[in-house]
PDB file of C-alpha atoms in Angstrom:
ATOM      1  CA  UNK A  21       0.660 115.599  47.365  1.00 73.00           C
ATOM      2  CA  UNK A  22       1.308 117.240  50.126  1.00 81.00           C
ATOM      3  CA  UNK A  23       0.967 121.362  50.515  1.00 87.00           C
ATOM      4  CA  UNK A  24       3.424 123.657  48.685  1.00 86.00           C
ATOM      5  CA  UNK A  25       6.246 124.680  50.552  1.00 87.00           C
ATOM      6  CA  UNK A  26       6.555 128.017  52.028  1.00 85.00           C
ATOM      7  CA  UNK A  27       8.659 130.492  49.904  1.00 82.00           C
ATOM      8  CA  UNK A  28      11.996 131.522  51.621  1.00 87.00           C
ATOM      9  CA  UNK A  29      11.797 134.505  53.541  1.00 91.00           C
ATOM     10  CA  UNK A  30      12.587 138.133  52.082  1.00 92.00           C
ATOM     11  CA  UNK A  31      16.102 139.306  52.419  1.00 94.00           C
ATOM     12  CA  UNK A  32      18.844 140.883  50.718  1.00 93.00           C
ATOM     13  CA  UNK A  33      20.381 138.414  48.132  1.00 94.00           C
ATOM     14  CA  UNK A  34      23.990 138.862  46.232  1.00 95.00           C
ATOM     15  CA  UNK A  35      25.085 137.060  43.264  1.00 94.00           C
ATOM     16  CA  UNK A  36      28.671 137.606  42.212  1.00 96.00           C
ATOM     17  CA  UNK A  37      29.157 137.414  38.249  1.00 94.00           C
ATOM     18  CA  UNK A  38      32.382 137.097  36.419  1.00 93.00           C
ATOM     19  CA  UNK A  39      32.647 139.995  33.321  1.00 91.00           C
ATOM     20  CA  UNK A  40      33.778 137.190  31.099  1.00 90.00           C
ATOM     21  CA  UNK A  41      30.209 135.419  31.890  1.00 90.00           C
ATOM     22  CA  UNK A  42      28.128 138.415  31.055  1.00 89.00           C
ATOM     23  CA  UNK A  43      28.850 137.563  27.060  1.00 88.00           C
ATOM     24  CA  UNK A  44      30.062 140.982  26.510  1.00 87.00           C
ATOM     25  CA  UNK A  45      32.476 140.237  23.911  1.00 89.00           C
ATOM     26  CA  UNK A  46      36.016 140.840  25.911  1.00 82.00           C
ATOM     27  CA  UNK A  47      37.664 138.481  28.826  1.00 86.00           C
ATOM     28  CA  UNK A  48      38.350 140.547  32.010  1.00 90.00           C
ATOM     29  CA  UNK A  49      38.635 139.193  34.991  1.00 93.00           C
ATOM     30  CA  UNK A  50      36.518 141.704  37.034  1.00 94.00           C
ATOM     31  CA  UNK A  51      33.411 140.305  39.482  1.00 94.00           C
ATOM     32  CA  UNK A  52      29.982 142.292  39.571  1.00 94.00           C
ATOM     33  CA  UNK A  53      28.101 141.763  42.466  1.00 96.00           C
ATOM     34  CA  UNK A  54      24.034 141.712  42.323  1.00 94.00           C
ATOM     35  CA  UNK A  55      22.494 142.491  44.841  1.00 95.00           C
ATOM     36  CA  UNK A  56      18.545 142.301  44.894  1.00 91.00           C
ATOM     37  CA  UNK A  57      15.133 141.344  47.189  1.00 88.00           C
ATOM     38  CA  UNK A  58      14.772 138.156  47.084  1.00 89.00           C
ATOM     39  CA  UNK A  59      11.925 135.568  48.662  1.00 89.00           C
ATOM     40  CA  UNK A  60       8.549 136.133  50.153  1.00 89.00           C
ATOM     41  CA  UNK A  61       8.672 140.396  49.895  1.00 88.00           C
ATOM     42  CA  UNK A  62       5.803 142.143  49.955  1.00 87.00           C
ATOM     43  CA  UNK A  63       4.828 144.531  46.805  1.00 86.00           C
ATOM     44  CA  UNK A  64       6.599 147.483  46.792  1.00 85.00           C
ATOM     45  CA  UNK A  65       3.774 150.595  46.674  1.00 88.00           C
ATOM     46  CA  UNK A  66       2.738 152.206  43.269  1.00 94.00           C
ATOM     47  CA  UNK A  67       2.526 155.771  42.428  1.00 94.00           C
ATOM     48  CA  UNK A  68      -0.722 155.583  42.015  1.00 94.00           C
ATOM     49  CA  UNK A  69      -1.536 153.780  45.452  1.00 91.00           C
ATOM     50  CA  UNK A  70       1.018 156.639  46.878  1.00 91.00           C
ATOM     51  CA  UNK A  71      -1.427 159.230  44.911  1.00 93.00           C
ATOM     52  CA  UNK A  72      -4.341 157.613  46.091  1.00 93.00           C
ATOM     53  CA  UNK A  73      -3.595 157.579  49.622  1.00 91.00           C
ATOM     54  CA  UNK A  74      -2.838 161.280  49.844  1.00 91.00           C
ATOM     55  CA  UNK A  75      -5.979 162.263  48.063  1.00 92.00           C
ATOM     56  CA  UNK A  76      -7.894 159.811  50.704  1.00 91.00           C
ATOM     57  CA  UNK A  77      -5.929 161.885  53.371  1.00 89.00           C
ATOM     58  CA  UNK A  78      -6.569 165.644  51.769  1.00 88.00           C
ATOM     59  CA  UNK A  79     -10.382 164.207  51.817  1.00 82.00           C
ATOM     60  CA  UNK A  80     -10.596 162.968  55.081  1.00 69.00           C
ATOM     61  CA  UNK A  81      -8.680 166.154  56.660  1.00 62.00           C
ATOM     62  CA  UNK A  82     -11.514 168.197  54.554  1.00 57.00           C
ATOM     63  CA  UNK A  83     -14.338 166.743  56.330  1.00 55.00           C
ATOM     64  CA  UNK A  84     -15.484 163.981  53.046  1.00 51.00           C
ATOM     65  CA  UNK A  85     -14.980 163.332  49.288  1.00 50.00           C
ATOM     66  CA  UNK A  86     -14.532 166.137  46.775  1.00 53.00           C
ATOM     67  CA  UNK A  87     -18.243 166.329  44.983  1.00 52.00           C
ATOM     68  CA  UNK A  88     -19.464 164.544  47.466  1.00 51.00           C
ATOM     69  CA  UNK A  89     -23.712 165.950  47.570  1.00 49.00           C
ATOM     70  CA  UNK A  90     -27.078 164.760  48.169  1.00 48.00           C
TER      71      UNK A  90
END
């Protein structure tokens, strides 16, 4: 076997869905579109690596770490 295939690259993906398909319980025949990231997209950021990043900066601009001694 040869090496995995690379995963498609990240883009903006639509998938149009009938009503009637959603197994709601009533026929209409409205279409929802989906629309979502799809592929090879990098992690969106946490709160707490958003969090984390601003305390790093606050320390840094301080001149070190909080409790930072001998």
């Amino acid at each position: 076997p040869g090496p995995a295939p690379a995963p498609p690259p990240c883009a903006l993906r639509s998938l149009r869905v009938g009503v009637a398909q959603l197994g709601l319980g009533y026929p209409s025949p409205e279409t929802l579109v989906f629309r979502y990231c799809g592929g090879a997209c990098p992690a969106p950021p946490t709160l707490h690596a958003l969090a984390l990043g601003a305390l790093r900066e606050i320390g840094e601009g301080a001149g070190g770490a909080e409790g930072a001694g001998p």
